Amino acid sequence: PNNIAVDTARIDSVQRRYLALGDSYTIGQSVPATDRYPVLAVKSMREAGYNMADADIIATSGWTTRDLLEAIKNKPVIPAFDLVTLLIGVNNQYQGGTIPEYRNEFKKLLEQSIKYAGERADRVIVIPIPDYSVTPFATNSDRQKIARELDSFNFFNKQLARQLSVKSL
């Protein structure tokens, strides 16, 4: 299991900021807002004693890496976030995007994530794309192809995270 400790001091007077970047998995498509993973993460950190602001979430169902790049291109970097998560790519795969295109755009997103974290790569976490081939949504699809392609996307995510000293799950 991956135990990722957030490098944030428990100081009640300083409110910590968390930015979640992504797509439908980040916003929790079809689940109540209270069940979105960024909301649950903040709740867990608060229960652990951290003074956390509500999560800033930049994500929309259907977004590819290109869509997310467009959405954040004018978002200010200052002040820095204490934690940034990046989960994106399922729509690149679903819409038939190429791995080279995805690699290029994901790298830009990860570099921007590091900027949002105040140039602190240790405050960025890459979350792998969940394998939807095992869900009812993929019933009439080539499940092996979906799983294989998502494995390729996630292999690259982990590889790039390691190169940039970013944590990955």
mmCIF file of C-alpha atoms in Angstrom:
data_model
loop_
_atom_site.group_PDB
_atom_site.id
_atom_site.type_symbol
_atom_site.label_atom_id
_atom_site.label_comp_id
_atom_site.label_asym_id
_atom_site.label_seq_id
_atom_site.Cartn_x
_atom_site.Cartn_y
_atom_site.Cartn_z
ATOM 1 C CA PRO A 1 0.000 0.000 0.000
ATOM 2 C CA ASN A 2 1.061 3.529 -0.714
ATOM 3 C CA ASN A 3 1.127 5.671 2.391
ATOM 4 C CA ILE A 4 1.394 9.236 1.245
ATOM 5 C CA ALA A 5 1.949 11.711 4.034
ATOM 6 C CA VAL A 6 1.019 15.278 3.250
ATOM 7 C CA ASP A 7 4.008 17.487 4.061
ATOM 8 C CA THR A 8 1.954 20.037 5.967
ATOM 9 C CA ALA A 9 2.414 21.112 9.566
ATOM 10 C CA ARG A 10 -0.651 20.928 11.777
ATOM 11 C CA ILE A 11 -0.908 24.599 12.612
ATOM 12 C CA ASP A 12 -4.450 25.624 13.469
ATOM 13 C CA SER A 13 -3.893 29.280 12.610
ATOM 14 C CA VAL A 14 -2.810 28.565 9.019
ATOM 15 C CA GLN A 15 -5.474 27.304 6.677
ATOM 16 C CA ARG A 16 -4.128 24.844 4.109
ATOM 17 C CA ARG A 17 -5.242 24.845 0.474
ATOM 18 C CA TYR A 18 -5.902 21.870 -1.781
ATOM 19 C CA LEU A 19 -6.382 21.909 -5.561
ATOM 20 C CA ALA A 20 -7.872 18.898 -7.341
ATOM 21 C CA LEU A 21 -7.420 18.848 -11.126
ATOM 22 C CA GLY A 22 -9.161 16.369 -13.386
ATOM 23 C CA ASP A 23 -12.305 15.109 -15.042
ATOM 24 C CA SER A 24 -15.474 13.184 -14.106
ATOM 25 C CA TYR A 25 -13.594 10.995 -11.614
ATOM 26 C CA THR A 26 -12.453 14.129 -9.773
ATOM 27 C CA ILE A 27 -15.893 15.705 -9.572
ATOM 28 C CA GLY A 28 -17.539 12.384 -8.815
ATOM 29 C CA GLN A 29 -19.906 12.144 -11.760
ATOM 30 C CA SER A 30 -23.263 10.761 -10.572
ATOM 31 C CA VAL A 31 -22.411 10.893 -6.861
ATOM 32 C CA PRO A 32 -23.412 13.531 -4.313
ATOM 33 C CA ALA A 33 -20.924 16.389 -3.940
ATOM 34 C CA THR A 34 -20.183 15.163 -0.408
ATOM 35 C CA ASP A 35 -18.865 11.884 -1.877
ATOM 36 C CA ARG A 36 -16.339 13.442 -4.273
ATOM 37 C CA TYR A 37 -12.837 12.259 -3.414
ATOM 38 C CA PRO A 38 -11.444 15.812 -2.944
ATOM 39 C CA VAL A 39 -14.262 16.587 -0.483
ATOM 40 C CA LEU A 40 -13.642 13.315 1.365
ATOM 41 C CA ALA A 41 -9.882 14.001 1.402
ATOM 42 C CA VAL A 42 -10.430 17.408 3.018
ATOM 43 C CA LYS A 43 -12.791 15.843 5.551
ATOM 44 C CA SER A 44 -10.167 13.215 6.406
ATOM 45 C CA MET A 45 -7.410 15.821 6.760
ATOM 46 C CA ARG A 46 -9.617 17.947 9.016
ATOM 47 C CA GLU A 47 -10.325 14.897 11.168
ATOM 48 C CA ALA A 48 -6.552 14.372 11.386
ATOM 49 C CA GLY A 49 -6.158 17.902 12.775
ATOM 50 C CA TYR A 50 -5.276 19.933 9.694
ATOM 51 C CA ASN A 51 -6.887 23.319 9.202
ATOM 52 C CA MET A 52 -8.105 22.805 5.634
ATOM 53 C CA ALA A 53 -10.038 25.142 3.378
ATOM 54 C CA ASP A 54 -12.616 23.499 1.144
ATOM 55 C CA ALA A 55 -10.969 21.944 -1.900
ATOM 56 C CA ASP A 56 -10.653 23.968 -5.079
ATOM 57 C CA ILE A 57 -11.777 21.642 -7.853
ATOM 58 C CA ILE A 58 -11.137 22.262 -11.528
ATOM 59 C CA ALA A 59 -12.770 19.358 -13.321
ATOM 60 C CA THR A 60 -15.636 18.607 -15.676
ATOM 61 C CA SER A 61 -17.081 15.382 -17.032
ATOM 62 C CA GLY A 62 -15.790 14.638 -20.490
ATOM 63 C CA TRP A 63 -12.598 16.650 -20.172
ATOM 64 C CA THR A 64 -9.426 15.442 -21.833
ATOM 65 C CA THR A 65 -5.957 16.690 -20.964
ATOM 66 C CA ARG A 66 -6.345 19.368 -23.644
ATOM 67 C CA ASP A 67 -9.591 20.612 -22.044
ATOM 68 C CA LEU A 68 -7.983 20.818 -18.614
ATOM 69 C CA LEU A 69 -4.966 22.672 -20.031
ATOM 70 C CA GLU A 70 -7.338 25.209 -21.578
ATOM 71 C CA ALA A 71 -9.294 25.587 -18.326
ATOM 72 C CA ILE A 72 -6.214 26.351 -16.217
ATOM 73 C CA LYS A 73 -4.180 28.439 -18.629
ATOM 74 C CA ASN A 74 -5.183 31.703 -16.948
ATOM 75 C CA LYS A 75 -5.571 30.451 -13.360
ATOM 76 C CA PRO A 76 -3.196 32.340 -11.060
ATOM 77 C CA VAL A 77 -0.440 30.350 -9.383
ATOM 78 C CA ILE A 78 -0.121 32.534 -6.271
ATOM 79 C CA PRO A 79 -0.677 31.844 -3.472
ATOM 80 C CA ALA A 80 0.631 28.314 -3.712
ATOM 81 C CA PHE A 81 -1.508 25.330 -2.805
ATOM 82 C CA ASP A 82 -0.352 22.999 -0.047
ATOM 83 C CA LEU A 83 -1.567 19.959 -1.975
ATOM 84 C CA VAL A 84 -2.384 19.376 -5.653
ATOM 85 C CA THR A 85 -3.805 16.168 -7.117
ATOM 86 C CA LEU A 86 -3.994 15.334 -10.808
ATOM 87 C CA LEU A 87 -6.338 12.661 -12.180
ATOM 88 C CA ILE A 88 -6.989 12.990 -15.917
ATOM 89 C CA GLY A 89 -6.940 10.820 -19.008
ATOM 90 C CA VAL A 90 -9.962 8.553 -19.085
ATOM 91 C CA ASN A 91 -11.558 10.703 -21.778
ATOM 92 C CA ASN A 92 -8.356 10.766 -23.810
ATOM 93 C CA GLN A 93 -8.591 6.964 -23.892
ATOM 94 C CA TYR A 94 -12.372 6.837 -24.330
ATOM 95 C CA GLN A 95 -12.314 9.332 -27.222
ATOM 96 C CA GLY A 96 -9.504 7.451 -28.994
ATOM 97 C CA GLY A 97 -6.693 9.893 -28.232
ATOM 98 C CA THR A 98 -3.124 8.867 -28.916
ATOM 99 C CA ILE A 99 -0.536 8.071 -26.270
ATOM 100 C CA PRO A 100 2.039 10.566 -27.690
ATOM 101 C CA GLU A 101 -0.535 13.383 -27.563
ATOM 102 C CA TYR A 102 -1.545 12.382 -24.047
ATOM 103 C CA ARG A 103 2.086 12.221 -22.871
ATOM 104 C CA ASN A 104 2.791 15.734 -24.110
ATOM 105 C CA GLU A 105 -0.324 17.246 -22.540
ATOM 106 C CA PHE A 106 -0.075 15.289 -19.282
ATOM 107 C CA LYS A 107 3.526 16.454 -18.859
ATOM 108 C CA LYS A 108 2.405 20.078 -19.232
ATOM 109 C CA LEU A 109 -0.359 19.495 -16.676
ATOM 110 C CA LEU A 110 2.028 17.911 -14.214
ATOM 111 C CA GLU A 111 4.528 20.758 -14.615
ATOM 112 C CA GLN A 112 1.703 23.252 -14.012
ATOM 113 C CA SER A 113 0.597 21.241 -10.961
ATOM 114 C CA ILE A 114 4.091 21.655 -9.520
ATOM 115 C CA LYS A 115 3.862 25.416 -10.111
ATOM 116 C CA TYR A 116 0.497 25.477 -8.309
ATOM 117 C CA ALA A 117 2.216 23.740 -5.383
ATOM 118 C CA GLY A 118 4.809 26.522 -5.127
ATOM 119 C CA GLU A 119 7.411 24.546 -7.096
ATOM 120 C CA ARG A 120 7.176 21.795 -4.445
ATOM 121 C CA ALA A 121 6.901 18.512 -6.353
ATOM 122 C CA ASP A 122 6.508 16.706 -3.016
ATOM 123 C CA ARG A 123 3.112 18.409 -2.621
ATOM 124 C CA VAL A 124 1.722 16.965 -5.865
ATOM 125 C CA ILE A 125 0.081 13.559 -6.210
ATOM 126 C CA VAL A 126 -0.764 11.804 -9.476
ATOM 127 C CA ILE A 127 -3.789 9.556 -9.139
ATOM 128 C CA PRO A 128 -4.029 6.731 -11.693
ATOM 129 C CA ILE A 129 -6.988 6.558 -14.052
ATOM 130 C CA PRO A 130 -9.496 4.028 -12.713
ATOM 131 C CA ASP A 131 -10.162 1.044 -14.979
ATOM 132 C CA TYR A 132 -13.756 1.428 -16.100
ATOM 133 C CA SER A 133 -13.551 -1.798 -18.138
ATOM 134 C CA VAL A 134 -14.774 -3.661 -15.044
ATOM 135 C CA THR A 135 -17.920 -1.518 -14.713
ATOM 136 C CA PRO A 136 -21.372 -2.020 -16.261
ATOM 137 C CA PHE A 137 -20.624 1.047 -18.442
ATOM 138 C CA ALA A 138 -18.219 -1.113 -20.484
ATOM 139 C CA THR A 139 -20.588 -4.069 -20.914
ATOM 140 C CA ASN A 140 -20.805 -3.753 -24.707
ATOM 141 C CA SER A 141 -17.178 -2.692 -25.186
ATOM 142 C CA ASP A 142 -13.867 -4.460 -25.708
ATOM 143 C CA ARG A 143 -12.948 -4.644 -22.025
ATOM 144 C CA GLN A 144 -9.456 -6.052 -22.645
ATOM 145 C CA LYS A 145 -8.641 -3.215 -25.034
ATOM 146 C CA ILE A 146 -9.868 -0.602 -22.539
ATOM 147 C CA ALA A 147 -7.837 -2.154 -19.708
ATOM 148 C CA ARG A 148 -4.716 -2.408 -21.899
ATOM 149 C CA GLU A 149 -4.966 1.206 -23.033
ATOM 150 C CA LEU A 150 -5.590 2.537 -19.525
ATOM 151 C CA ASP A 151 -2.587 0.518 -18.308
ATOM 152 C CA SER A 152 -0.486 2.319 -20.939
ATOM 153 C CA PHE A 153 -1.747 5.743 -19.851
ATOM 154 C CA ASN A 154 -1.147 4.920 -16.178
ATOM 155 C CA PHE A 155 2.318 3.489 -16.885
ATOM 156 C CA PHE A 156 3.296 6.817 -18.395
ATOM 157 C CA ASN A 157 1.729 8.783 -15.517
ATOM 158 C CA LYS A 158 3.756 6.844 -12.950
ATOM 159 C CA GLN A 159 6.942 7.100 -15.036
ATOM 160 C CA LEU A 160 6.624 10.875 -15.471
ATOM 161 C CA ALA A 161 5.726 11.373 -11.812
ATOM 162 C CA ARG A 162 8.900 9.540 -10.833
ATOM 163 C CA GLN A 163 11.001 11.653 -13.239
ATOM 164 C CA LEU A 164 9.617 14.887 -11.775
ATOM 165 C CA SER A 165 9.842 13.678 -8.136
ATOM 166 C CA VAL A 166 6.066 13.728 -7.769
ATOM 167 C CA LYS A 167 4.185 11.199 -5.669
ATOM 168 C CA SER A 168 1.896 8.745 -7.421
ATOM 169 C CA LEU A 169 -0.573 6.219 -6.108
#
